[in-house]
Amino acid sequence: MYRLYSVCAAAVLATALAFLSLPACAQDQYQFESDLVAKRRLYDSLGAGFREIRRGPNGNYYVLTAPAPAVLIYDPSRKLIGQVPSQSGAGAKGATLLYGESFDVDHDGRVVVCDRGAKAVKIYSPGGALAASIPMPLPVSVVFLPGDEFAVASPDAEHLITAYDLGGKLVRDYGDREEIADRADVNTQVNFGHLVVDEMGNNYFSFDYLPEPTVRKFDRVGYLAMEISLKTLEFEPAAQAARKAIARSEDSEKIIPSLHRIISAVGVDPQTQELWIAIGTLLMRFDKDGQRLSSFRTYLPGGARLEASQILVEHDRLLIGADPQGIYEFPKPEKLPQ
């Protein structure tokens, strides 16, 4: 009897050792996390109220904070060189920003801004003059598209994304909303989202408050090209908690729903179409087909954690911003963690 037990135990041990000697599967690579520490802070005077940073023509950078009357322009050496609207153009009626929520700049230097305070999307010429103002009740995020168009995300619209020409004429709308509750105010929160775009005109919509972290990729004309929906055990507890909060809010009309934000930031590499998704301090990297490549935890130089509110992906670095910490330069890892 003892000998039989010993043989069985040896067999189990051998099986376990063989299993441990197998190469790591792809899922292990997904779940491995390494620290990603910022190299330095940029634009030290900017922090509280930070909204977005974009790269414009000539290597200049455009930065939006709120509330602020204008988008600031910095040259590659981080010297302040201008603003949008320009000082001369700021005197025009409706030109100054009341509360800018999101913006984008194209290759020619035109700027489009979601001015939440004015309930409008404003377009500025390369010289900083107001060229158009399109009334819009709840503009949340905006990006330029190829062909002199821009796309806006508004959570109360019939579709996730609406595209306009530069004169403000509606061109098309696309992207199915997520209706997960019986209450309109809950569904409006669920369909809050932000946009990023790559050089091919593919635009990516990230749901800020959908319980399951979800990003959808649309081509330049609005066809759904890919969806990343993270429903693994890693994210299941938070998703269940969010859905319970939604259910509680539906039980009583007196309860004003206040959902917890799930995806805090998304960035895309303009050339490779790699996607970076931040959920709190967790930063995940995906290839252009939606395959998760690696995961990181983001830290400031002094060791404090950073929860990204925007990610600007460049060929050799990441610029990650948060309110009120400011804007930081991070290395862009080139290889999977070992």
GROMACS .gro file of C-alpha atoms in nm:
model
  338
    1MET     CA    1   0.000   0.000   0.000
    2TYR     CA    2   0.278   0.240   0.093
    3ARG     CA    3   0.465   0.159  -0.226
    4LEU     CA    4   0.156   0.224  -0.438
    5TYR     CA    5   0.108   0.560  -0.269
    6SER     CA    6   0.472   0.647  -0.331
    7VAL     CA    7   0.441   0.560  -0.699
    8CYS     CA    8   0.126   0.768  -0.733
    9ALA     CA    9   0.287   1.058  -0.550
   10ALA     CA   10   0.591   1.038  -0.773
   11ALA     CA   11   0.371   1.037  -1.081
   12VAL     CA   12   0.182   1.342  -0.961
   13LEU     CA   13   0.511   1.518  -0.881
   14ALA     CA   14   0.653   1.434  -1.223
   15THR     CA   15   0.338   1.565  -1.392
   16ALA     CA   16   0.356   1.887  -1.191
   17LEU     CA   17   0.721   1.938  -1.276
   18ALA     CA   18   0.650   1.874  -1.643
   19PHE     CA   19   0.369   2.127  -1.633
   20LEU     CA   20   0.594   2.386  -1.471
   21SER     CA   21   0.855   2.335  -1.739
   22LEU     CA   22   0.612   2.419  -2.021
   23PRO     CA   23   0.664   2.755  -2.191
   24ALA     CA   24   0.442   3.039  -2.070
   25CYS     CA   25   0.120   3.076  -2.267
   26ALA     CA   26   0.007   3.402  -2.424
   27GLN     CA   27  -0.235   3.472  -2.140
   28ASP     CA   28   0.061   3.489  -1.898
   29GLN     CA   29   0.207   3.768  -2.108
   30TYR     CA   30  -0.120   3.961  -2.086
   31GLN     CA   31  -0.133   3.940  -1.709
   32PHE     CA   32   0.231   4.019  -1.643
   33GLU     CA   33   0.263   4.377  -1.521
   34SER     CA   34   0.578   4.586  -1.506
   35ASP     CA   35   0.632   4.935  -1.371
   36LEU     CA   36   0.636   5.224  -1.615
   37VAL     CA   37   0.797   5.527  -1.450
   38ALA     CA   38   0.781   5.879  -1.592
   39LYS     CA   39   1.109   6.035  -1.700
   40ARG     CA   40   1.011   6.393  -1.621
   41ARG     CA   41   0.729   6.644  -1.596
   42LEU     CA   42   0.662   6.876  -1.889
   43TYR     CA   43   0.502   7.222  -1.883
   44ASP     CA   44   0.542   7.269  -1.509
   45SER     CA   45   0.291   7.554  -1.496
   46LEU     CA   46   0.011   7.329  -1.623
   47GLY     CA   47  -0.165   7.085  -1.394
   48ALA     CA   48  -0.502   7.158  -1.240
   49GLY     CA   49  -0.774   7.155  -1.502
   50PHE     CA   50  -0.566   6.965  -1.758
   51ARG     CA   51  -0.777   6.826  -2.042
   52GLU     CA   52  -0.570   6.733  -2.348
   53ILE     CA   53  -0.240   6.778  -2.529
   54ARG     CA   54  -0.203   6.741  -2.908
   55ARG     CA   55   0.090   6.764  -3.147
   56GLY     CA   56   0.040   7.015  -3.426
   57PRO     CA   57   0.235   7.143  -3.726
   58ASN     CA   58   0.608   7.218  -3.704
   59GLY     CA   59   0.647   7.004  -3.393
   60ASN     CA   60   0.443   7.247  -3.184
   61TYR     CA   61   0.224   7.122  -2.900
   62TYR     CA   62  -0.124   7.247  -2.816
   63VAL     CA   63  -0.257   7.216  -2.460
   64LEU     CA   64  -0.611   7.261  -2.328
   65THR     CA   65  -0.699   7.325  -1.965
   66ALA     CA   66  -1.035   7.418  -1.819
   67PRO     CA   67  -1.167   7.663  -1.745
   68ALA     CA   68  -0.944   7.871  -1.970
   69PRO     CA   69  -1.020   8.117  -2.251
   70ALA     CA   70  -0.783   7.962  -2.505
   71VAL     CA   71  -0.578   7.661  -2.615
   72LEU     CA   72  -0.208   7.730  -2.552
   73ILE     CA   73   0.062   7.666  -2.815
   74TYR     CA   74   0.420   7.567  -2.726
   75ASP     CA   75   0.717   7.524  -2.960
   76PRO     CA   76   0.934   7.206  -2.945
   77SER     CA   77   1.148   7.365  -2.672
   78ARG     CA   78   0.829   7.407  -2.462
   79LYS     CA   79   0.827   7.786  -2.498
   80LEU     CA   80   0.481   7.944  -2.508
   81ILE     CA   81   0.442   8.098  -2.855
   82GLY     CA   82   0.069   8.156  -2.901
   83GLN     CA   83  -0.288   8.065  -2.830
   84VAL     CA   84  -0.618   7.973  -2.996
   85PRO     CA   85  -0.812   8.194  -3.033
   86SER     CA   86  -0.524   8.431  -3.102
   87GLN     CA   87  -0.503   8.751  -2.903
   88SER     CA   88  -0.624   8.945  -3.204
   89GLY     CA   89  -0.904   8.698  -3.272
   90ALA     CA   90  -1.022   8.669  -2.914
   91GLY     CA   91  -1.222   8.989  -2.942
   92ALA     CA   92  -1.467   8.839  -3.190
   93LYS     CA   93  -1.808   8.747  -3.054
   94GLY     CA   94  -1.808   8.395  -2.910
   95ALA     CA   95  -1.440   8.336  -2.991
   96THR     CA   96  -1.307   8.283  -2.638
   97LEU     CA   97  -1.361   7.949  -2.470
   98LEU     CA   98  -1.591   7.921  -2.172
   99TYR     CA   99  -1.511   7.563  -2.070
  100GLY     CA  100  -1.318   7.358  -2.322
  101GLU     CA  101  -1.362   6.984  -2.276
  102SER     CA  102  -1.178   6.837  -2.577
  103PHE     CA  103  -0.997   6.956  -2.889
  104ASP     CA  104  -0.793   6.851  -3.188
  105VAL     CA  105  -0.553   7.016  -3.433
  106ASP     CA  106  -0.498   6.915  -3.795
  107HIS     CA  107  -0.187   6.920  -4.016
  108ASP     CA  108  -0.269   7.273  -4.135
  109GLY     CA  109  -0.302   7.416  -3.784
  110ARG     CA  110  -0.681   7.441  -3.771
  111VAL     CA  111  -0.822   7.375  -3.425
  112VAL     CA  112  -1.160   7.232  -3.326
  113VAL     CA  113  -1.281   7.255  -2.965
  114CYS     CA  114  -1.574   7.112  -2.770
  115ASP     CA  115  -1.671   7.418  -2.568
  116ARG     CA  116  -1.900   7.265  -2.309
  117GLY     CA  117  -1.959   7.602  -2.147
  118ALA     CA  118  -2.091   7.751  -2.471
  119LYS     CA  119  -2.273   7.429  -2.572
  120ALA     CA  120  -2.098   7.442  -2.907
  121VAL     CA  121  -1.816   7.302  -3.114
  122LYS     CA  122  -1.587   7.581  -3.234
  123ILE     CA  123  -1.352   7.573  -3.532
  124TYR     CA  124  -1.055   7.808  -3.559
  125SER     CA  125  -0.842   7.896  -3.859
  126PRO     CA  126  -0.465   7.832  -3.857
  127GLY     CA  127  -0.426   8.198  -3.763
  128GLY     CA  128  -0.644   8.157  -3.454
  129ALA     CA  129  -0.962   8.327  -3.574
  130LEU     CA  130  -1.304   8.176  -3.506
  131ALA     CA  131  -1.424   8.027  -3.836
  132ALA     CA  132  -1.741   7.849  -3.725
  133SER     CA  133  -1.944   7.771  -3.414
  134ILE     CA  134  -2.186   7.478  -3.428
  135PRO     CA  135  -2.446   7.465  -3.148
  136MET     CA  136  -2.442   7.129  -2.970
  137PRO     CA  137  -2.603   7.055  -2.631
  138LEU     CA  138  -2.346   6.811  -2.493
  139PRO     CA  139  -2.021   6.782  -2.693
  140VAL     CA  140  -1.775   6.560  -2.505
  141SER     CA  141  -1.493   6.469  -2.746
  142VAL     CA  142  -1.380   6.575  -3.094
  143VAL     CA  143  -1.122   6.472  -3.355
  144PHE     CA  144  -1.042   6.575  -3.711
  145LEU     CA  145  -1.108   6.325  -3.989
  146PRO     CA  146  -0.961   6.313  -4.342
  147GLY     CA  147  -1.144   6.508  -4.613
  148ASP     CA  148  -1.201   6.828  -4.412
  149GLU     CA  149  -1.434   6.664  -4.162
  150PHE     CA  150  -1.447   6.629  -3.787
  151ALA     CA  151  -1.620   6.379  -3.557
  152VAL     CA  152  -1.793   6.453  -3.228
  153ALA     CA  153  -1.900   6.220  -2.948
  154SER     CA  154  -2.216   6.330  -2.764
  155PRO     CA  155  -2.379   6.091  -2.514
  156ASP     CA  156  -2.730   6.219  -2.585
  157ALA     CA  157  -2.709   6.172  -2.964
  158GLU     CA  158  -2.878   5.889  -3.156
  159HIS     CA  159  -2.540   5.735  -3.238
  160LEU     CA  160  -2.205   5.733  -3.063
  161ILE     CA  161  -2.031   5.951  -3.323
  162THR     CA  162  -2.147   6.225  -3.559
  163ALA     CA  163  -1.931   6.355  -3.845
  164TYR     CA  164  -1.956   6.709  -3.984
  165ASP     CA  165  -1.788   6.910  -4.254
  166LEU     CA  166  -1.596   7.223  -4.156
  167GLY     CA  167  -1.904   7.435  -4.216
  168GLY     CA  168  -2.097   7.241  -3.954
  169LYS     CA  169  -2.313   7.037  -4.194
  170LEU     CA  170  -2.393   6.687  -4.073
  171VAL     CA  171  -2.229   6.429  -4.299
  172ARG     CA  172  -2.308   6.100  -4.124
  173ASP     CA  173  -2.351   5.941  -3.784
  174TYR     CA  174  -2.251   5.593  -3.676
  175GLY     CA  175  -2.185   5.361  -3.384
  176ASP     CA  176  -2.463   5.185  -3.191
  177ARG     CA  177  -2.534   5.312  -2.842
  178GLU     CA  178  -2.536   5.082  -2.540
  179GLU     CA  179  -2.880   5.079  -2.377
  180ILE     CA  180  -2.830   4.880  -2.057
  181ALA     CA  181  -3.094   5.044  -1.835
  182ASP     CA  182  -3.455   5.157  -1.849
  183ARG     CA  183  -3.365   5.510  -1.743
  184ALA     CA  184  -3.253   5.761  -2.004
  185ASP     CA  185  -3.019   5.942  -1.763
  186VAL     CA  186  -2.835   5.617  -1.685
  187ASN     CA  187  -2.794   5.534  -2.055
  188THR     CA  188  -2.666   5.885  -2.120
  189GLN     CA  189  -2.388   5.831  -1.867
  190VAL     CA  190  -2.309   5.487  -2.007
  191ASN     CA  191  -2.262   5.637  -2.354
  192PHE     CA  192  -2.016   5.903  -2.243
  193GLY     CA  193  -1.699   5.836  -2.438
  194HIS     CA  194  -1.386   5.980  -2.592
  195LEU     CA  195  -1.234   5.971  -2.939
  196VAL     CA  196  -0.883   5.929  -3.077
  197VAL     CA  197  -0.780   5.897  -3.442
  198ASP     CA  198  -0.486   5.757  -3.638
  199GLU     CA  199  -0.330   5.881  -3.961
  200MET     CA  200  -0.554   5.659  -4.175
  201GLY     CA  201  -0.864   5.822  -4.032
  202ASN     CA  202  -0.962   5.523  -3.820
  203ASN     CA  203  -1.135   5.661  -3.515
  204TYR     CA  204  -1.162   5.486  -3.179
  205PHE     CA  205  -1.445   5.536  -2.932
  206SER     CA  206  -1.386   5.437  -2.569
  207PHE     CA  207  -1.684   5.399  -2.336
  208ASP     CA  208  -1.597   5.581  -2.015
  209TYR     CA  209  -1.864   5.420  -1.796
  210LEU     CA  210  -1.971   5.095  -1.961
  211PRO     CA  211  -1.915   4.828  -1.691
  212GLU     CA  212  -1.712   4.605  -1.925
  213PRO     CA  213  -1.413   4.808  -2.055
  214THR     CA  214  -1.487   4.854  -2.426
  215VAL     CA  215  -1.324   5.035  -2.718
  216ARG     CA  216  -1.459   5.031  -3.073
  217LYS     CA  217  -1.259   5.104  -3.385
  218PHE     CA  218  -1.435   5.258  -3.687
  219ASP     CA  219  -1.285   5.323  -4.028
  220ARG     CA  220  -1.283   5.673  -4.175
  221VAL     CA  221  -1.637   5.640  -4.313
  222GLY     CA  222  -1.788   5.490  -4.001
  223TYR     CA  223  -1.786   5.112  -4.047
  224LEU     CA  224  -1.706   4.909  -3.737
  225ALA     CA  225  -1.363   4.754  -3.786
  226MET     CA  226  -1.287   4.609  -3.440
  227GLU     CA  227  -1.411   4.595  -3.083
  228ILE     CA  228  -1.205   4.534  -2.772
  229SER     CA  229  -1.428   4.426  -2.483
  230LEU     CA  230  -1.247   4.317  -2.167
  231LYS     CA  231  -1.465   4.057  -1.995
  232THR     CA  232  -1.200   3.845  -1.828
  233LEU     CA  233  -1.181   3.759  -1.456
  234GLU     CA  234  -0.942   4.049  -1.416
  235PHE     CA  235  -1.223   4.300  -1.477
  236GLU     CA  236  -1.531   4.101  -1.376
  237PRO     CA  237  -1.561   4.223  -1.012
  238ALA     CA  238  -1.558   4.591  -1.114
  239ALA     CA  239  -1.811   4.522  -1.391
  240GLN     CA  240  -2.045   4.344  -1.152
  241ALA     CA  241  -2.019   4.628  -0.900
  242ALA     CA  242  -2.100   4.884  -1.172
  243ARG     CA  243  -2.405   4.689  -1.288
  244LYS     CA  244  -2.529   4.660  -0.929
  245ALA     CA  245  -2.497   5.039  -0.894
  246ILE     CA  246  -2.703   5.080  -1.211
  247ALA     CA  247  -2.967   4.840  -1.080
  248ARG     CA  248  -2.989   5.033  -0.751
  249SER     CA  249  -3.038   5.360  -0.935
  250GLU     CA  250  -3.326   5.211  -1.131
  251ASP     CA  251  -3.509   5.109  -0.813
  252SER     CA  252  -3.576   5.470  -0.719
  253GLU     CA  253  -3.622   5.774  -0.939
  254LYS     CA  254  -3.498   5.986  -0.649
  255ILE     CA  255  -3.147   5.839  -0.679
  256ILE     CA  256  -2.931   6.035  -0.922
  257PRO     CA  257  -2.703   5.780  -1.090
  258SER     CA  258  -2.334   5.846  -1.047
  259LEU     CA  259  -2.141   5.572  -1.221
  260HIS     CA  260  -1.775   5.497  -1.157
  261ARG     CA  261  -1.549   5.573  -1.452
  262ILE     CA  262  -1.400   5.258  -1.600
  263ILE     CA  263  -1.168   5.360  -1.887
  264SER     CA  264  -0.978   5.673  -1.789
  265ALA     CA  265  -0.780   5.729  -2.112
  266VAL     CA  266  -0.707   5.587  -2.457
  267GLY     CA  267  -0.426   5.668  -2.700
  268VAL     CA  268  -0.338   5.535  -3.045
  269ASP     CA  269  -0.008   5.521  -3.231
  270PRO     CA  270  -0.083   5.719  -3.549
  271GLN     CA  271   0.137   5.499  -3.768
  272THR     CA  272   0.119   5.144  -3.624
  273GLN     CA  273  -0.239   5.172  -3.490
  274GLU     CA  274  -0.129   5.019  -3.159
  275LEU     CA  275  -0.382   5.107  -2.892
  276TRP     CA  276  -0.307   5.205  -2.533
  277ILE     CA  277  -0.589   5.179  -2.278
  278ALA     CA  278  -0.569   5.309  -1.921
  279ILE     CA  279  -0.794   5.186  -1.640
  280GLY     CA  280  -0.679   5.379  -1.337
  281THR     CA  281  -0.308   5.308  -1.298
  282LEU     CA  282  -0.325   5.002  -1.526
  283LEU     CA  283  -0.194   5.077  -1.876
  284MET     CA  284  -0.248   4.809  -2.143
  285ARG     CA  285  -0.095   4.789  -2.489
  286PHE     CA  286  -0.280   4.627  -2.782
  287ASP     CA  287  -0.173   4.565  -3.139
  288LYS     CA  288  -0.375   4.692  -3.436
  289ASP     CA  289  -0.587   4.374  -3.435
  290GLY     CA  290  -0.683   4.409  -3.069
  291GLN     CA  291  -0.442   4.150  -2.929
  292ARG     CA  292  -0.325   4.248  -2.582
  293LEU     CA  293   0.054   4.267  -2.580
  294SER     CA  294   0.159   4.388  -2.235
  295SER     CA  295   0.047   4.563  -1.918
  296PHE     CA  296   0.205   4.828  -1.697
  297ARG     CA  297   0.144   5.031  -1.383
  298THR     CA  298   0.216   5.401  -1.427
  299TYR     CA  299   0.420   5.593  -1.170
  300LEU     CA  300   0.554   5.945  -1.132
  301PRO     CA  301   0.930   5.998  -1.089
  302GLY     CA  302   0.892   6.018  -0.711
  303GLY     CA  303   0.702   5.690  -0.689
  304ALA     CA  304   0.343   5.817  -0.668
  305ARG     CA  305   0.088   5.646  -0.888
  306LEU     CA  306  -0.056   5.823  -1.190
  307GLU     CA  307  -0.407   5.767  -1.324
  308ALA     CA  308  -0.400   5.885  -1.684
  309SER     CA  309  -0.672   6.112  -1.822
  310GLN     CA  310  -0.509   6.138  -2.166
  311ILE     CA  311  -0.242   5.948  -2.359
  312LEU     CA  312  -0.057   6.098  -2.654
  313VAL     CA  313   0.137   5.826  -2.835
  314GLU     CA  314   0.447   5.932  -3.028
  315HIS     CA  315   0.702   5.719  -3.211
  316ASP     CA  316   0.955   5.724  -2.926
  317ARG     CA  317   0.761   5.820  -2.615
  318LEU     CA  318   0.426   5.850  -2.439
  319LEU     CA  319   0.293   6.180  -2.308
  320ILE     CA  320   0.048   6.105  -2.030
  321GLY     CA  321  -0.152   6.375  -1.858
  322ALA     CA  322  -0.377   6.385  -1.554
  323ASP     CA  323  -0.568   6.645  -1.357
  324PRO     CA  324  -0.418   6.784  -1.135
  325GLN     CA  325  -0.075   6.616  -1.162
  326GLY     CA  326   0.004   6.761  -1.507
  327ILE     CA  327   0.179   6.621  -1.814
  328TYR     CA  328   0.460   6.364  -1.796
  329GLU     CA  329   0.694   6.205  -2.047
  330PHE     CA  330   0.714   5.826  -2.029
  331PRO     CA  331   0.940   5.586  -2.217
  332LYS     CA  332   0.766   5.384  -2.486
  333PRO     CA  333   0.857   5.018  -2.430
  334GLU     CA  334   0.967   4.843  -2.746
  335LYS     CA  335   0.962   4.483  -2.620
  336LEU     CA  336   0.736   4.267  -2.412
  337PRO     CA  337   0.841   4.235  -2.046
  338GLN     CA  338   1.071   3.941  -1.979
   0.00000   0.00000   0.00000
